[in-house]
């Protein structure tokens, strides 16, 4: 898995590519937790390059989403969601929780 973060005016853009599974989810979790601890609560995750999302990855997304939304401070939004990842979110009932956008520009502009 490869991760890059960019602090924008409205939010933090996190580009993710590769597999998010049990061995890579802790790295993603640590990156997002560090951003939360530094006072960032608005996230756009560009998951266009993600090829696999395991339950460990879903747990990281949900925990970050909850932490960001606590006290109405922010949100976590997904951009460029591949069909396979969208199916996983649909099967778990999480499609309604995460706002999904077809491009990063739309996702960042939604804040």
PDB file of C-alpha atoms in Angstrom:
ATOM      1  CA  UNK A   1       0.000   0.000   0.000  1.00  0.00           C
ATOM      2  CA  UNK A   2       1.196   3.494  -0.822  1.00  0.00           C
ATOM      3  CA  UNK A   3       0.002   6.582   1.062  1.00  0.00           C
ATOM      4  CA  UNK A   4       0.461  10.263   0.371  1.00  0.00           C
ATOM      5  CA  UNK A   5      -1.136  13.133   2.260  1.00  0.00           C
ATOM      6  CA  UNK A   6      -1.690  16.714   1.147  1.00  0.00           C
ATOM      7  CA  UNK A   7      -2.955  19.428   3.469  1.00  0.00           C
ATOM      8  CA  UNK A   8      -5.343  21.591   1.481  1.00  0.00           C
ATOM      9  CA  UNK A   9      -7.173  24.735   2.558  1.00  0.00           C
ATOM     10  CA  UNK A  10     -10.461  22.930   3.229  1.00  0.00           C
ATOM     11  CA  UNK A  11      -9.323  19.433   4.163  1.00  0.00           C
ATOM     12  CA  UNK A  12      -6.588  16.817   4.075  1.00  0.00           C
ATOM     13  CA  UNK A  13      -6.373  14.751   0.894  1.00  0.00           C
ATOM     14  CA  UNK A  14      -5.076  11.214   1.419  1.00  0.00           C
ATOM     15  CA  UNK A  15      -4.197   9.266  -1.739  1.00  0.00           C
ATOM     16  CA  UNK A  16      -4.195   5.514  -1.200  1.00  0.00           C
ATOM     17  CA  UNK A  17      -3.195   2.801  -3.646  1.00  0.00           C
ATOM     18  CA  UNK A  18      -2.685  -0.932  -3.307  1.00  0.00           C
ATOM     19  CA  UNK A  19      -4.248  -3.354  -0.848  1.00  0.00           C
ATOM     20  CA  UNK A  20      -5.734  -2.330   2.479  1.00  0.00           C
ATOM     21  CA  UNK A  21      -5.599  -5.520   4.504  1.00  0.00           C
ATOM     22  CA  UNK A  22      -4.527  -6.741   7.929  1.00  0.00           C
ATOM     23  CA  UNK A  23      -0.862  -6.002   7.289  1.00  0.00           C
ATOM     24  CA  UNK A  24      -1.293  -2.499   5.819  1.00  0.00           C
ATOM     25  CA  UNK A  25      -4.322  -1.196   7.756  1.00  0.00           C
ATOM     26  CA  UNK A  26      -2.224  -0.260  10.842  1.00  0.00           C
ATOM     27  CA  UNK A  27      -0.117   2.088   8.701  1.00  0.00           C
ATOM     28  CA  UNK A  28      -3.252   3.791   7.377  1.00  0.00           C
ATOM     29  CA  UNK A  29      -4.712   3.960  10.868  1.00  0.00           C
ATOM     30  CA  UNK A  30      -1.544   5.535  12.284  1.00  0.00           C
ATOM     31  CA  UNK A  31      -1.418   8.129   9.499  1.00  0.00           C
ATOM     32  CA  UNK A  32      -5.053   9.135  10.011  1.00  0.00           C
ATOM     33  CA  UNK A  33      -4.697   9.142  13.819  1.00  0.00           C
ATOM     34  CA  UNK A  34      -1.666  11.440  13.570  1.00  0.00           C
ATOM     35  CA  UNK A  35      -3.686  13.828  11.399  1.00  0.00           C
ATOM     36  CA  UNK A  36      -6.592  13.736  13.871  1.00  0.00           C
ATOM     37  CA  UNK A  37      -4.257  14.379  16.793  1.00  0.00           C
ATOM     38  CA  UNK A  38      -2.806  17.400  14.982  1.00  0.00           C
ATOM     39  CA  UNK A  39      -6.264  18.974  14.671  1.00  0.00           C
ATOM     40  CA  UNK A  40      -7.402  17.887  11.208  1.00  0.00           C
ATOM     41  CA  UNK A  41     -10.979  16.616  11.057  1.00  0.00           C
ATOM     42  CA  UNK A  42     -11.919  16.911   7.376  1.00  0.00           C
ATOM     43  CA  UNK A  43     -10.621  14.110   5.179  1.00  0.00           C
ATOM     44  CA  UNK A  44     -10.943  13.127   1.546  1.00  0.00           C
ATOM     45  CA  UNK A  45      -9.616   9.659   0.849  1.00  0.00           C
ATOM     46  CA  UNK A  46      -8.829   9.084  -2.812  1.00  0.00           C
ATOM     47  CA  UNK A  47      -9.227   5.309  -3.053  1.00  0.00           C
ATOM     48  CA  UNK A  48      -9.056   5.090  -6.842  1.00  0.00           C
ATOM     49  CA  UNK A  49      -5.923   2.962  -6.660  1.00  0.00           C
ATOM     50  CA  UNK A  50      -7.162   0.587  -3.951  1.00  0.00           C
ATOM     51  CA  UNK A  51      -7.432  -2.959  -5.250  1.00  0.00           C
ATOM     52  CA  UNK A  52      -8.622  -4.710  -2.076  1.00  0.00           C
ATOM     53  CA  UNK A  53     -10.332  -3.629   1.145  1.00  0.00           C
ATOM     54  CA  UNK A  54     -10.460  -6.082   4.053  1.00  0.00           C
ATOM     55  CA  UNK A  55     -12.412  -5.911   7.288  1.00  0.00           C
ATOM     56  CA  UNK A  56      -9.342  -4.381   8.951  1.00  0.00           C
ATOM     57  CA  UNK A  57      -9.438  -1.557   6.396  1.00  0.00           C
ATOM     58  CA  UNK A  58     -13.156  -1.074   6.935  1.00  0.00           C
ATOM     59  CA  UNK A  59     -12.545  -0.827  10.685  1.00  0.00           C
ATOM     60  CA  UNK A  60      -9.971   1.945  10.104  1.00  0.00           C
ATOM     61  CA  UNK A  61     -12.385   3.859   7.857  1.00  0.00           C
ATOM     62  CA  UNK A  62     -15.244   3.592  10.360  1.00  0.00           C
ATOM     63  CA  UNK A  63     -13.152   4.540  13.398  1.00  0.00           C
ATOM     64  CA  UNK A  64     -11.672   7.552  11.581  1.00  0.00           C
ATOM     65  CA  UNK A  65     -15.119   8.580  10.327  1.00  0.00           C
ATOM     66  CA  UNK A  66     -16.488   8.452  13.878  1.00  0.00           C
ATOM     67  CA  UNK A  67     -13.555  10.402  15.337  1.00  0.00           C
ATOM     68  CA  UNK A  68     -13.776  13.070  12.627  1.00  0.00           C
ATOM     69  CA  UNK A  69     -17.532  13.536  13.066  1.00  0.00           C
ATOM     70  CA  UNK A  70     -17.413  13.656  16.862  1.00  0.00           C
ATOM     71  CA  UNK A  71     -18.769  16.989  18.133  1.00  0.00           C
ATOM     72  CA  UNK A  72     -19.656  17.926  14.497  1.00  0.00           C
ATOM     73  CA  UNK A  73     -16.036  18.858  13.772  1.00  0.00           C
ATOM     74  CA  UNK A  74     -15.554  17.222  10.373  1.00  0.00           C
ATOM     75  CA  UNK A  75     -16.177  14.279   8.089  1.00  0.00           C
ATOM     76  CA  UNK A  76     -14.506  11.601   5.992  1.00  0.00           C
ATOM     77  CA  UNK A  77     -15.411  11.450   2.306  1.00  0.00           C
ATOM     78  CA  UNK A  78     -14.338   9.016  -0.398  1.00  0.00           C
ATOM     79  CA  UNK A  79     -13.290   9.910  -3.944  1.00  0.00           C
ATOM     80  CA  UNK A  80     -12.794   7.763  -7.060  1.00  0.00           C
ATOM     81  CA  UNK A  81     -14.291   4.677  -5.421  1.00  0.00           C
ATOM     82  CA  UNK A  82     -13.716   1.586  -7.609  1.00  0.00           C
ATOM     83  CA  UNK A  83     -16.727  -0.651  -8.259  1.00  0.00           C
ATOM     84  CA  UNK A  84     -15.254  -3.516  -6.203  1.00  0.00           C
ATOM     85  CA  UNK A  85     -14.741  -1.283  -3.163  1.00  0.00           C
ATOM     86  CA  UNK A  86     -18.211   0.200  -3.560  1.00  0.00           C
ATOM     87  CA  UNK A  87     -19.635  -3.334  -3.562  1.00  0.00           C
ATOM     88  CA  UNK A  88     -17.807  -4.122  -0.317  1.00  0.00           C
ATOM     89  CA  UNK A  89     -19.176  -0.966   1.307  1.00  0.00           C
ATOM     90  CA  UNK A  90     -22.648  -1.820   0.024  1.00  0.00           C
ATOM     91  CA  UNK A  91     -22.477  -5.369   1.410  1.00  0.00           C
ATOM     92  CA  UNK A  92     -21.449  -4.050   4.827  1.00  0.00           C
ATOM     93  CA  UNK A  93     -24.164  -1.378   4.801  1.00  0.00           C
ATOM     94  CA  UNK A  94     -21.653   1.478   4.912  1.00  0.00           C
ATOM     95  CA  UNK A  95     -22.526   3.152   1.600  1.00  0.00           C
ATOM     96  CA  UNK A  96     -24.906   5.442   3.485  1.00  0.00           C
ATOM     97  CA  UNK A  97     -22.224   6.512   5.977  1.00  0.00           C
ATOM     98  CA  UNK A  98     -19.528   7.610   3.553  1.00  0.00           C
ATOM     99  CA  UNK A  99     -20.208  10.341   1.031  1.00  0.00           C
ATOM    100  CA  UNK A 100     -18.745   9.152  -2.283  1.00  0.00           C
ATOM    101  CA  UNK A 101     -17.644  11.378  -5.151  1.00  0.00           C
ATOM    102  CA  UNK A 102     -16.474  10.589  -8.679  1.00  0.00           C
ATOM    103  CA  UNK A 103     -13.462  12.922  -8.439  1.00  0.00           C
ATOM    104  CA  UNK A 104     -11.224  14.437  -5.800  1.00  0.00           C
ATOM    105  CA  UNK A 105     -12.174  17.931  -6.972  1.00  0.00           C
ATOM    106  CA  UNK A 106     -15.839  17.258  -6.197  1.00  0.00           C
ATOM    107  CA  UNK A 107     -15.003  15.687  -2.845  1.00  0.00           C
ATOM    108  CA  UNK A 108     -12.754  18.540  -1.723  1.00  0.00           C
ATOM    109  CA  UNK A 109     -15.287  21.085  -2.978  1.00  0.00           C
ATOM    110  CA  UNK A 110     -18.021  19.487  -0.894  1.00  0.00           C
ATOM    111  CA  UNK A 111     -16.451  20.856   2.313  1.00  0.00           C
TER     112      UNK A 111
END
